[in-house]
């Protein structure tokens, strides 16, 4: 159960697709190896072929599987544009294909082509570990030629070893069809994984653009606030200097005006920063619902967030909602998130619960929760976060209300 939590439930949706795709491709390779191993231990083979040849065939099949797995991993990296083709690995895998196939044909010859168990499946399995990887690193037409050449060589070898025309045709068709189908499945899976990679990169780029846009907005607001006032201050300062040099008492009036404009600018900057830093609870609840639903997570808000609360409490809870929504997206793989808001005459409580709890022993990291605790501590509030059982993760923020604070009525929204 612990391994499943770490290996599957602890992954994001994209990581699950990546793990599933790679696991499926590697499984194709080792299923082919398993077919060869099972062939080697069947009764007709054990009765006719030497033990040394059987053991050698099994070892070569396993070695071919290892080469096929390594080449598949390298092929995926090449197909996704995250690595270059290793020609030496391709050569080793090709040699492994030839040697492994030769060993299987030798076993078939000693057993007798008519007594050899399921020759079509076995001959096709010999090709799969190499073909599934080779299709990822070459154009489609090259892979098709490779499949045709291997199938022709396999059927020719079967004919030379005494197989009849029916067995030769079976060897050609099963090798060509089986290897071709596995190659198509591999290429399609790699294409799907490539699309997922591009979507993830696009999502990361969108997040970076959103941050850059917010920085530009803040810079634009600061420029609009300070630009004109600083220009006026500079002009009035120069005028005051000239008047002072002439002994004109109007210089004092100009400096008083400079002081007034400077104080007004200081207040305007504070207003901009306050608007940038403060979070509105109702706005953050709507925003969290929109973001989570866009990510495929069902989000419900319970309670009446429209009832009045003191401004500091509204701002603090707005930050809690913002950070909790961020953690839901970044940690675990939830399908549902519930935000509950309730209050009495003495305190207001906000709960954010989702069914994508991270693995045991971990808490959504970074400095986000620590920053929230500092904000709530300033209001004599508290914050608790952790697994709530049954795969749930719950974040609870509680802030005491002043005696004059309005209470929220409980009940569904």
mmCIF file of C-alpha atoms in Angstrom:
data_model
loop_
_atom_site.group_PDB
_atom_site.id
_atom_site.type_symbol
_atom_site.label_atom_id
_atom_site.label_comp_id
_atom_site.label_asym_id
_atom_site.label_seq_id
_atom_site.Cartn_x
_atom_site.Cartn_y
_atom_site.Cartn_z
ATOM 1 C CA UNK A 1 0.000 0.000 0.000
ATOM 2 C CA UNK A 2 2.834 2.406 0.798
ATOM 3 C CA UNK A 3 4.486 1.697 -2.566
ATOM 4 C CA UNK A 4 1.199 2.376 -4.364
ATOM 5 C CA UNK A 5 0.847 5.692 -2.561
ATOM 6 C CA UNK A 6 4.356 6.772 -3.505
ATOM 7 C CA UNK A 7 4.346 5.315 -6.993
ATOM 8 C CA UNK A 8 0.858 6.232 -8.186
ATOM 9 C CA UNK A 9 -1.338 8.341 -5.911
ATOM 10 C CA UNK A 10 1.509 10.680 -5.085
ATOM 11 C CA UNK A 11 1.884 11.596 -8.781
ATOM 12 C CA UNK A 12 0.170 14.305 -10.764
ATOM 13 C CA UNK A 13 -2.093 13.468 -13.692
ATOM 14 C CA UNK A 14 0.685 14.051 -16.199
ATOM 15 C CA UNK A 15 3.152 11.948 -14.239
ATOM 16 C CA UNK A 16 0.610 9.120 -14.177
ATOM 17 C CA UNK A 17 0.270 9.232 -17.966
ATOM 18 C CA UNK A 18 4.055 9.255 -18.322
ATOM 19 C CA UNK A 19 4.485 6.319 -15.933
ATOM 20 C CA UNK A 20 1.658 4.356 -17.568
ATOM 21 C CA UNK A 21 3.033 4.888 -21.094
ATOM 22 C CA UNK A 22 6.569 3.903 -20.204
ATOM 23 C CA UNK A 23 5.378 0.932 -18.177
ATOM 24 C CA UNK A 24 3.228 -0.292 -21.067
ATOM 25 C CA UNK A 25 6.111 -0.047 -23.561
ATOM 26 C CA UNK A 26 8.520 -1.840 -21.241
ATOM 27 C CA UNK A 27 5.841 -4.477 -20.585
ATOM 28 C CA UNK A 28 5.581 -5.214 -24.312
ATOM 29 C CA UNK A 29 9.285 -5.987 -24.347
ATOM 30 C CA UNK A 30 9.170 -8.311 -21.363
ATOM 31 C CA UNK A 31 5.985 -10.064 -22.432
ATOM 32 C CA UNK A 32 7.870 -11.021 -25.598
ATOM 33 C CA UNK A 33 10.751 -12.280 -23.453
ATOM 34 C CA UNK A 34 8.320 -14.268 -21.289
ATOM 35 C CA UNK A 35 6.885 -15.970 -24.390
ATOM 36 C CA UNK A 36 10.358 -17.119 -25.410
ATOM 37 C CA UNK A 37 11.157 -18.354 -21.902
ATOM 38 C CA UNK A 38 7.902 -20.304 -21.663
ATOM 39 C CA UNK A 39 8.618 -21.834 -25.071
ATOM 40 C CA UNK A 40 11.997 -23.002 -23.831
ATOM 41 C CA UNK A 41 10.539 -24.970 -20.912
ATOM 42 C CA UNK A 42 7.705 -26.735 -22.729
ATOM 43 C CA UNK A 43 7.787 -30.544 -22.836
ATOM 44 C CA UNK A 44 8.567 -30.951 -26.586
ATOM 45 C CA UNK A 45 11.544 -28.615 -26.272
ATOM 46 C CA UNK A 46 12.850 -30.206 -23.074
ATOM 47 C CA UNK A 47 12.570 -33.652 -24.633
ATOM 48 C CA UNK A 48 14.418 -32.822 -27.858
ATOM 49 C CA UNK A 49 16.796 -29.912 -27.240
ATOM 50 C CA UNK A 50 19.956 -30.092 -25.078
ATOM 51 C CA UNK A 51 19.734 -28.466 -21.680
ATOM 52 C CA UNK A 52 22.678 -26.205 -22.458
ATOM 53 C CA UNK A 53 20.933 -24.875 -25.552
ATOM 54 C CA UNK A 54 17.728 -24.249 -23.598
ATOM 55 C CA UNK A 55 19.591 -22.343 -20.869
ATOM 56 C CA UNK A 56 21.483 -20.355 -23.500
ATOM 57 C CA UNK A 57 18.224 -19.457 -25.238
ATOM 58 C CA UNK A 58 16.699 -18.223 -21.988
ATOM 59 C CA UNK A 59 19.775 -16.123 -21.163
ATOM 60 C CA UNK A 60 19.836 -14.627 -24.655
ATOM 61 C CA UNK A 61 16.120 -13.809 -24.425
ATOM 62 C CA UNK A 62 16.668 -11.982 -21.124
ATOM 63 C CA UNK A 63 19.685 -10.145 -22.568
ATOM 64 C CA UNK A 64 17.591 -9.169 -25.586
ATOM 65 C CA UNK A 65 14.917 -7.858 -23.234
ATOM 66 C CA UNK A 66 17.454 -5.732 -21.367
ATOM 67 C CA UNK A 67 18.782 -4.293 -24.623
ATOM 68 C CA UNK A 68 15.222 -3.701 -25.845
ATOM 69 C CA UNK A 69 14.266 -1.885 -22.625
ATOM 70 C CA UNK A 70 17.334 0.349 -22.756
ATOM 71 C CA UNK A 71 16.748 1.100 -26.434
ATOM 72 C CA UNK A 72 13.064 1.857 -25.777
ATOM 73 C CA UNK A 73 13.996 4.367 -23.064
ATOM 74 C CA UNK A 74 16.550 5.989 -25.372
ATOM 75 C CA UNK A 75 14.062 5.915 -28.245
ATOM 76 C CA UNK A 76 11.426 7.710 -26.168
ATOM 77 C CA UNK A 77 13.928 10.410 -25.247
ATOM 78 C CA UNK A 78 14.844 10.801 -28.923
ATOM 79 C CA UNK A 79 11.223 10.892 -30.074
ATOM 80 C CA UNK A 80 10.344 13.528 -27.450
ATOM 81 C CA UNK A 81 13.349 15.640 -28.386
ATOM 82 C CA UNK A 82 15.109 15.140 -25.039
ATOM 83 C CA UNK A 83 18.110 13.131 -26.149
ATOM 84 C CA UNK A 84 20.125 11.911 -29.099
ATOM 85 C CA UNK A 85 20.167 8.446 -30.607
ATOM 86 C CA UNK A 86 22.915 6.170 -29.273
ATOM 87 C CA UNK A 87 24.101 4.311 -32.368
ATOM 88 C CA UNK A 88 26.177 1.896 -30.317
ATOM 89 C CA UNK A 89 23.098 0.880 -28.337
ATOM 90 C CA UNK A 90 21.177 0.376 -31.597
ATOM 91 C CA UNK A 91 23.996 -1.827 -32.918
ATOM 92 C CA UNK A 92 24.110 -3.885 -29.708
ATOM 93 C CA UNK A 93 20.331 -4.343 -29.774
ATOM 94 C CA UNK A 94 20.453 -5.405 -33.448
ATOM 95 C CA UNK A 95 23.159 -7.967 -32.703
ATOM 96 C CA UNK A 96 21.082 -9.172 -29.753
ATOM 97 C CA UNK A 97 18.096 -9.591 -32.092
ATOM 98 C CA UNK A 98 20.104 -11.700 -34.531
ATOM 99 C CA UNK A 99 21.738 -13.889 -31.867
ATOM 100 C CA UNK A 100 18.483 -14.386 -29.946
ATOM 101 C CA UNK A 101 16.595 -15.308 -33.115
ATOM 102 C CA UNK A 102 19.341 -17.730 -34.143
ATOM 103 C CA UNK A 103 19.125 -19.465 -30.756
ATOM 104 C CA UNK A 104 15.336 -19.809 -31.033
ATOM 105 C CA UNK A 105 15.664 -21.216 -34.555
ATOM 106 C CA UNK A 106 18.284 -23.682 -33.303
ATOM 107 C CA UNK A 107 15.890 -24.857 -30.594
ATOM 108 C CA UNK A 108 13.117 -25.138 -33.200
ATOM 109 C CA UNK A 109 15.385 -27.203 -35.452
ATOM 110 C CA UNK A 110 16.358 -29.615 -32.642
ATOM 111 C CA UNK A 111 12.734 -29.921 -31.577
ATOM 112 C CA UNK A 112 11.416 -30.298 -35.078
ATOM 113 C CA UNK A 113 9.488 -27.592 -36.840
ATOM 114 C CA UNK A 114 6.250 -29.576 -36.649
ATOM 115 C CA UNK A 115 6.652 -30.241 -32.906
ATOM 116 C CA UNK A 116 7.849 -26.765 -32.021
ATOM 117 C CA UNK A 117 5.160 -25.052 -29.859
ATOM 118 C CA UNK A 118 3.349 -22.039 -31.382
ATOM 119 C CA UNK A 119 6.104 -21.058 -33.832
ATOM 120 C CA UNK A 120 4.223 -18.007 -35.073
ATOM 121 C CA UNK A 121 3.949 -16.412 -31.629
ATOM 122 C CA UNK A 122 7.511 -17.300 -30.679
ATOM 123 C CA UNK A 123 9.054 -15.965 -33.908
ATOM 124 C CA UNK A 124 7.028 -12.754 -33.549
ATOM 125 C CA UNK A 125 8.169 -12.414 -29.927
ATOM 126 C CA UNK A 126 11.789 -12.566 -31.079
ATOM 127 C CA UNK A 127 11.275 -9.389 -33.111
ATOM 128 C CA UNK A 128 9.227 -7.268 -30.692
ATOM 129 C CA UNK A 129 11.939 -6.054 -28.219
ATOM 130 C CA UNK A 130 13.964 -4.513 -31.034
ATOM 131 C CA UNK A 131 11.143 -3.354 -33.311
ATOM 132 C CA UNK A 132 9.223 -1.545 -30.565
ATOM 133 C CA UNK A 133 12.262 0.605 -29.826
ATOM 134 C CA UNK A 134 13.594 0.979 -33.365
ATOM 135 C CA UNK A 135 10.343 2.555 -34.565
ATOM 136 C CA UNK A 136 10.916 5.488 -32.181
ATOM 137 C CA UNK A 137 14.289 6.526 -33.596
ATOM 138 C CA UNK A 138 13.789 6.180 -37.366
ATOM 139 C CA UNK A 139 11.196 7.442 -39.873
ATOM 140 C CA UNK A 140 8.145 5.297 -40.427
ATOM 141 C CA UNK A 141 9.223 4.028 -43.848
ATOM 142 C CA UNK A 142 12.570 2.836 -42.457
ATOM 143 C CA UNK A 143 10.760 0.928 -39.721
ATOM 144 C CA UNK A 144 8.462 -0.639 -42.321
ATOM 145 C CA UNK A 145 11.433 -1.801 -44.382
ATOM 146 C CA UNK A 146 13.057 -3.205 -41.245
ATOM 147 C CA UNK A 147 9.904 -5.148 -40.390
ATOM 148 C CA UNK A 148 9.654 -6.540 -43.918
ATOM 149 C CA UNK A 149 13.332 -7.532 -44.007
ATOM 150 C CA UNK A 150 13.186 -9.266 -40.608
ATOM 151 C CA UNK A 151 9.983 -11.103 -41.550
ATOM 152 C CA UNK A 152 11.488 -12.258 -44.849
ATOM 153 C CA UNK A 153 14.670 -13.408 -43.129
ATOM 154 C CA UNK A 154 12.686 -15.270 -40.460
ATOM 155 C CA UNK A 155 10.479 -17.099 -42.977
ATOM 156 C CA UNK A 156 13.508 -17.962 -45.115
ATOM 157 C CA UNK A 157 15.298 -19.440 -42.102
ATOM 158 C CA UNK A 158 12.217 -21.481 -41.234
ATOM 159 C CA UNK A 159 12.136 -22.848 -44.790
ATOM 160 C CA UNK A 160 15.828 -23.745 -44.717
ATOM 161 C CA UNK A 161 15.345 -25.581 -41.424
ATOM 162 C CA UNK A 162 12.743 -27.873 -42.929
ATOM 163 C CA UNK A 163 9.523 -26.025 -42.319
ATOM 164 C CA UNK A 164 6.833 -26.569 -44.920
ATOM 165 C CA UNK A 165 5.270 -23.856 -47.037
ATOM 166 C CA UNK A 166 2.435 -23.389 -44.546
ATOM 167 C CA UNK A 167 4.878 -22.853 -41.689
ATOM 168 C CA UNK A 168 6.985 -20.465 -43.811
ATOM 169 C CA UNK A 169 3.888 -18.405 -44.607
ATOM 170 C CA UNK A 170 2.836 -18.471 -40.939
ATOM 171 C CA UNK A 171 6.273 -17.303 -39.827
ATOM 172 C CA UNK A 172 6.234 -14.412 -42.307
ATOM 173 C CA UNK A 173 2.692 -13.259 -41.542
ATOM 174 C CA UNK A 174 2.873 -13.501 -37.770
ATOM 175 C CA UNK A 175 6.262 -11.803 -37.623
ATOM 176 C CA UNK A 176 5.198 -9.008 -39.952
ATOM 177 C CA UNK A 177 1.754 -8.519 -38.405
ATOM 178 C CA UNK A 178 2.806 -8.939 -34.773
ATOM 179 C CA UNK A 179 5.874 -6.734 -35.061
ATOM 180 C CA UNK A 180 3.946 -4.179 -37.108
ATOM 181 C CA UNK A 181 1.113 -3.942 -34.600
ATOM 182 C CA UNK A 182 3.527 -3.542 -31.708
ATOM 183 C CA UNK A 183 5.420 -0.864 -33.635
ATOM 184 C CA UNK A 184 2.208 1.048 -34.333
ATOM 185 C CA UNK A 185 1.168 0.794 -30.677
ATOM 186 C CA UNK A 186 4.578 2.038 -29.570
ATOM 187 C CA UNK A 187 4.585 4.976 -31.978
ATOM 188 C CA UNK A 188 1.037 5.953 -30.992
ATOM 189 C CA UNK A 189 1.858 5.813 -27.276
ATOM 190 C CA UNK A 190 4.974 7.924 -27.798
ATOM 191 C CA UNK A 191 2.950 10.448 -29.807
ATOM 192 C CA UNK A 192 0.395 10.699 -26.982
ATOM 193 C CA UNK A 193 3.167 11.228 -24.445
ATOM 194 C CA UNK A 194 4.669 13.914 -26.674
ATOM 195 C CA UNK A 195 1.355 15.763 -26.765
ATOM 196 C CA UNK A 196 1.189 15.602 -22.963
ATOM 197 C CA UNK A 197 4.703 17.041 -22.709
ATOM 198 C CA UNK A 198 3.728 19.936 -24.972
ATOM 199 C CA UNK A 199 0.604 20.601 -22.905
ATOM 200 C CA UNK A 200 2.666 20.649 -19.731
ATOM 201 C CA UNK A 201 5.173 23.057 -21.266
ATOM 202 C CA UNK A 202 2.314 25.266 -22.443
ATOM 203 C CA UNK A 203 0.849 25.273 -18.931
ATOM 204 C CA UNK A 204 4.212 26.244 -17.418
ATOM 205 C CA UNK A 205 4.605 28.986 -20.015
ATOM 206 C CA UNK A 206 1.120 30.274 -19.227
ATOM 207 C CA UNK A 207 2.019 30.489 -15.533
ATOM 208 C CA UNK A 208 5.243 32.364 -16.314
ATOM 209 C CA UNK A 209 3.369 34.759 -18.599
ATOM 210 C CA UNK A 210 0.788 35.389 -15.875
ATOM 211 C CA UNK A 211 3.563 36.280 -13.428
ATOM 212 C CA UNK A 212 5.218 38.544 -15.990
ATOM 213 C CA UNK A 213 1.879 40.227 -16.759
ATOM 214 C CA UNK A 214 1.286 40.873 -13.058
ATOM 215 C CA UNK A 215 4.746 42.395 -12.728
ATOM 216 C CA UNK A 216 4.071 44.635 -15.702
ATOM 217 C CA UNK A 217 0.738 45.683 -14.225
ATOM 218 C CA UNK A 218 2.320 46.545 -10.911
ATOM 219 C CA UNK A 219 5.125 48.443 -12.632
ATOM 220 C CA UNK A 220 2.603 50.315 -14.778
ATOM 221 C CA UNK A 221 0.545 51.275 -11.719
ATOM 222 C CA UNK A 222 3.651 52.519 -9.915
ATOM 223 C CA UNK A 223 4.699 54.515 -12.988
ATOM 224 C CA UNK A 224 1.245 56.088 -13.285
ATOM 225 C CA UNK A 225 1.281 57.044 -9.610
ATOM 226 C CA UNK A 226 4.830 58.346 -9.315
ATOM 227 C CA UNK A 227 5.708 59.521 -12.813
ATOM 228 C CA UNK A 228 3.700 62.755 -12.921
ATOM 229 C CA UNK A 229 4.222 63.637 -9.255
ATOM 230 C CA UNK A 230 7.989 63.182 -9.432
ATOM 231 C CA UNK A 231 8.120 65.364 -12.536
ATOM 232 C CA UNK A 232 6.160 68.100 -10.719
ATOM 233 C CA UNK A 233 8.406 67.785 -7.655
ATOM 234 C CA UNK A 234 11.507 68.162 -9.844
ATOM 235 C CA UNK A 235 10.131 71.284 -11.591
ATOM 236 C CA UNK A 236 8.964 72.926 -8.371
ATOM 237 C CA UNK A 237 12.293 72.109 -6.709
ATOM 238 C CA UNK A 238 14.199 73.817 -9.538
ATOM 239 C CA UNK A 239 11.854 76.828 -9.289
ATOM 240 C CA UNK A 240 12.355 77.011 -5.531
ATOM 241 C CA UNK A 241 16.158 76.987 -5.989
ATOM 242 C CA UNK A 242 15.996 79.858 -8.506
ATOM 243 C CA UNK A 243 13.677 81.887 -6.292
ATOM 244 C CA UNK A 244 15.891 81.260 -3.271
ATOM 245 C CA UNK A 245 18.966 82.408 -5.194
ATOM 246 C CA UNK A 246 17.152 85.679 -5.996
ATOM 247 C CA UNK A 247 16.036 86.091 -2.417
ATOM 248 C CA UNK A 248 12.393 85.792 -3.356
ATOM 249 C CA UNK A 249 10.249 84.645 -0.374
ATOM 250 C CA UNK A 250 7.995 82.721 -2.786
ATOM 251 C CA UNK A 251 10.635 79.935 -2.670
ATOM 252 C CA UNK A 252 9.209 78.890 0.681
ATOM 253 C CA UNK A 253 5.749 78.450 -0.854
ATOM 254 C CA UNK A 254 7.226 76.302 -3.607
ATOM 255 C CA UNK A 255 9.012 74.052 -1.100
ATOM 256 C CA UNK A 256 5.811 73.710 0.929
ATOM 257 C CA UNK A 257 4.086 72.583 -2.280
ATOM 258 C CA UNK A 258 6.903 70.077 -2.911
ATOM 259 C CA UNK A 259 6.381 68.654 0.572
ATOM 260 C CA UNK A 260 2.631 68.377 -0.019
ATOM 261 C CA UNK A 261 3.071 66.562 -3.325
ATOM 262 C CA UNK A 262 5.683 64.214 -1.798
ATOM 263 C CA UNK A 263 3.335 63.268 1.047
ATOM 264 C CA UNK A 264 0.462 62.713 -1.388
ATOM 265 C CA UNK A 265 2.711 60.504 -3.552
ATOM 266 C CA UNK A 266 3.731 58.511 -0.524
ATOM 267 C CA UNK A 267 0.085 57.865 0.332
ATOM 268 C CA UNK A 268 -0.734 56.886 -3.262
ATOM 269 C CA UNK A 269 2.133 54.369 -3.282
ATOM 270 C CA UNK A 270 0.816 52.894 -0.043
ATOM 271 C CA UNK A 271 -2.634 52.544 -1.590
ATOM 272 C CA UNK A 272 -1.202 50.743 -4.634
ATOM 273 C CA UNK A 273 0.839 48.353 -2.501
ATOM 274 C CA UNK A 274 -2.099 47.736 -0.174
ATOM 275 C CA UNK A 275 -4.352 46.880 -3.098
ATOM 276 C CA UNK A 276 -1.655 44.574 -4.438
ATOM 277 C CA UNK A 277 -1.108 42.794 -1.141
ATOM 278 C CA UNK A 278 -4.624 42.506 0.231
ATOM 279 C CA UNK A 279 -6.924 39.654 -0.786
ATOM 280 C CA UNK A 280 -10.713 39.833 -0.864
ATOM 281 C CA UNK A 281 -12.420 36.695 0.448
ATOM 282 C CA UNK A 282 -15.355 36.661 -1.995
ATOM 283 C CA UNK A 283 -13.077 37.305 -4.967
ATOM 284 C CA UNK A 284 -10.651 34.587 -3.891
ATOM 285 C CA UNK A 285 -13.473 32.043 -3.430
ATOM 286 C CA UNK A 286 -14.777 32.694 -6.938
ATOM 287 C CA UNK A 287 -11.247 32.577 -8.326
ATOM 288 C CA UNK A 288 -10.450 29.295 -6.552
ATOM 289 C CA UNK A 289 -13.604 27.695 -7.940
ATOM 290 C CA UNK A 290 -12.769 28.807 -11.451
ATOM 291 C CA UNK A 291 -9.152 27.658 -11.330
ATOM 292 C CA UNK A 292 -9.937 24.258 -9.787
ATOM 293 C CA UNK A 293 -12.805 23.540 -12.159
ATOM 294 C CA UNK A 294 -10.592 24.494 -15.112
ATOM 295 C CA UNK A 295 -8.117 21.870 -13.851
ATOM 296 C CA UNK A 296 -10.862 19.202 -13.817
ATOM 297 C CA UNK A 297 -11.384 19.323 -10.030
ATOM 298 C CA UNK A 298 -14.953 19.618 -8.747
ATOM 299 C CA UNK A 299 -15.067 22.501 -6.265
ATOM 300 C CA UNK A 300 -17.968 23.365 -3.943
ATOM 301 C CA UNK A 301 -18.263 26.287 -1.499
ATOM 302 C CA UNK A 302 -20.423 25.790 1.570
ATOM 303 C CA UNK A 303 -21.415 28.690 3.802
ATOM 304 C CA UNK A 304 -22.338 32.320 3.139
ATOM 305 C CA UNK A 305 -19.198 34.231 2.193
ATOM 306 C CA UNK A 306 -21.206 37.378 1.404
ATOM 307 C CA UNK A 307 -21.942 38.187 5.060
ATOM 308 C CA UNK A 308 -19.822 41.044 6.486
ATOM 309 C CA UNK A 309 -16.558 40.348 8.266
ATOM 310 C CA UNK A 310 -13.906 42.721 9.582
ATOM 311 C CA UNK A 311 -11.529 43.810 6.797
ATOM 312 C CA UNK A 312 -8.384 42.207 8.360
ATOM 313 C CA UNK A 313 -10.249 38.897 8.754
ATOM 314 C CA UNK A 314 -11.513 39.044 5.157
ATOM 315 C CA UNK A 315 -7.993 39.666 3.859
ATOM 316 C CA UNK A 316 -6.414 36.881 5.936
ATOM 317 C CA UNK A 317 -9.023 34.318 4.903
ATOM 318 C CA UNK A 318 -8.663 35.407 1.280
ATOM 319 C CA UNK A 319 -4.957 34.565 1.492
ATOM 320 C CA UNK A 320 -5.820 31.192 3.046
ATOM 321 C CA UNK A 321 -8.138 30.364 0.121
ATOM 322 C CA UNK A 322 -5.515 31.460 -2.405
ATOM 323 C CA UNK A 323 -2.732 29.370 -0.850
ATOM 324 C CA UNK A 324 -5.014 26.355 -0.289
ATOM 325 C CA UNK A 325 -6.134 26.361 -3.945
ATOM 326 C CA UNK A 326 -2.507 26.546 -5.034
ATOM 327 C CA UNK A 327 -1.608 23.561 -2.855
ATOM 328 C CA UNK A 328 -4.562 21.542 -4.173
ATOM 329 C CA UNK A 329 -3.254 22.049 -7.703
ATOM 330 C CA UNK A 330 0.383 21.375 -6.872
ATOM 331 C CA UNK A 331 0.141 18.459 -4.433
ATOM 332 C CA UNK A 332 -1.626 15.139 -4.872
ATOM 333 C CA UNK A 333 -4.186 14.361 -7.552
ATOM 334 C CA UNK A 334 -7.611 15.364 -6.196
ATOM 335 C CA UNK A 335 -10.935 14.937 -7.942
ATOM 336 C CA UNK A 336 -13.024 16.990 -5.507
ATOM 337 C CA UNK A 337 -12.396 19.970 -3.237
ATOM 338 C CA UNK A 338 -14.802 21.435 -0.689
ATOM 339 C CA UNK A 339 -14.437 24.885 0.917
ATOM 340 C CA UNK A 340 -16.500 25.401 4.085
ATOM 341 C CA UNK A 341 -16.976 28.775 5.748
ATOM 342 C CA UNK A 342 -18.792 29.036 9.075
ATOM 343 C CA UNK A 343 -18.795 31.421 11.974
ATOM 344 C CA UNK A 344 -20.319 32.152 15.322
ATOM 345 C CA UNK A 345 -20.337 35.290 17.377
ATOM 346 C CA UNK A 346 -16.849 34.446 18.610
ATOM 347 C CA UNK A 347 -14.851 33.044 15.667
ATOM 348 C CA UNK A 348 -14.862 32.312 11.959
ATOM 349 C CA UNK A 349 -13.582 28.969 10.616
ATOM 350 C CA UNK A 350 -12.517 28.199 7.057
ATOM 351 C CA UNK A 351 -11.924 24.579 5.958
ATOM 352 C CA UNK A 352 -10.484 23.477 2.621
ATOM 353 C CA UNK A 353 -10.753 19.713 2.127
ATOM 354 C CA UNK A 354 -9.740 17.639 -0.897
ATOM 355 C CA UNK A 355 -9.464 13.921 -1.673
ATOM 356 C CA UNK A 356 -5.921 14.036 -3.038
ATOM 357 C CA UNK A 357 -3.911 13.801 0.163
ATOM 358 C CA UNK A 358 -0.109 13.717 -0.434
ATOM 359 C CA UNK A 359 1.868 10.712 0.726
ATOM 360 C CA UNK A 360 2.153 10.004 4.411
ATOM 361 C CA UNK A 361 4.585 12.157 6.316
ATOM 362 C CA UNK A 362 4.500 15.104 3.936
ATOM 363 C CA UNK A 363 2.715 18.401 4.120
ATOM 364 C CA UNK A 364 2.293 20.791 1.190
ATOM 365 C CA UNK A 365 5.655 22.436 1.285
ATOM 366 C CA UNK A 366 7.371 25.731 0.729
ATOM 367 C CA UNK A 367 6.871 28.838 2.851
ATOM 368 C CA UNK A 368 3.190 29.305 1.974
ATOM 369 C CA UNK A 369 1.726 27.716 5.096
ATOM 370 C CA UNK A 370 4.328 29.346 7.318
ATOM 371 C CA UNK A 371 3.394 32.740 5.866
ATOM 372 C CA UNK A 372 -0.299 32.037 6.457
ATOM 373 C CA UNK A 373 0.349 31.113 10.070
ATOM 374 C CA UNK A 374 2.156 34.432 10.561
ATOM 375 C CA UNK A 375 -0.776 36.335 9.066
ATOM 376 C CA UNK A 376 -3.294 34.497 11.250
ATOM 377 C CA UNK A 377 -1.115 34.807 14.337
ATOM 378 C CA UNK A 378 -1.307 38.593 13.997
ATOM 379 C CA UNK A 379 -5.097 38.214 14.355
ATOM 380 C CA UNK A 380 -4.735 35.658 17.189
ATOM 381 C CA UNK A 381 -5.817 32.961 14.739
ATOM 382 C CA UNK A 382 -4.491 29.478 14.014
ATOM 383 C CA UNK A 383 -3.898 27.218 11.016
ATOM 384 C CA UNK A 384 -3.857 23.408 10.912
ATOM 385 C CA UNK A 385 -3.102 21.285 7.834
ATOM 386 C CA UNK A 386 -2.706 17.543 7.417
ATOM 387 C CA UNK A 387 -4.309 14.237 6.354
ATOM 388 C CA UNK A 388 -7.846 13.741 7.619
ATOM 389 C CA UNK A 389 -8.164 10.010 6.882
ATOM 390 C CA UNK A 390 -9.697 8.127 3.952
ATOM 391 C CA UNK A 391 -7.335 9.837 1.523
ATOM 392 C CA UNK A 392 -8.535 13.331 2.517
ATOM 393 C CA UNK A 393 -6.362 16.353 3.209
ATOM 394 C CA UNK A 394 -7.809 19.204 5.269
ATOM 395 C CA UNK A 395 -6.609 22.740 5.915
ATOM 396 C CA UNK A 396 -8.392 24.585 8.744
ATOM 397 C CA UNK A 397 -8.026 28.275 9.559
ATOM 398 C CA UNK A 398 -9.709 29.795 12.622
ATOM 399 C CA UNK A 399 -9.778 33.482 13.526
ATOM 400 C CA UNK A 400 -11.512 34.885 16.616
ATOM 401 C CA UNK A 401 -13.959 37.714 15.931
ATOM 402 C CA UNK A 402 -14.229 40.893 17.973
ATOM 403 C CA UNK A 403 -17.328 41.250 20.074
ATOM 404 C CA UNK A 404 -18.854 43.595 17.542
ATOM 405 C CA UNK A 405 -18.127 41.249 14.606
ATOM 406 C CA UNK A 406 -21.033 39.938 12.618
ATOM 407 C CA UNK A 407 -21.665 36.227 12.631
ATOM 408 C CA UNK A 408 -22.162 34.092 9.594
ATOM 409 C CA UNK A 409 -25.092 31.787 9.456
ATOM 410 C CA UNK A 410 -24.192 28.165 8.920
ATOM 411 C CA UNK A 411 -25.698 26.122 6.138
ATOM 412 C CA UNK A 412 -25.058 25.249 2.525
ATOM 413 C CA UNK A 413 -24.455 28.029 0.077
#
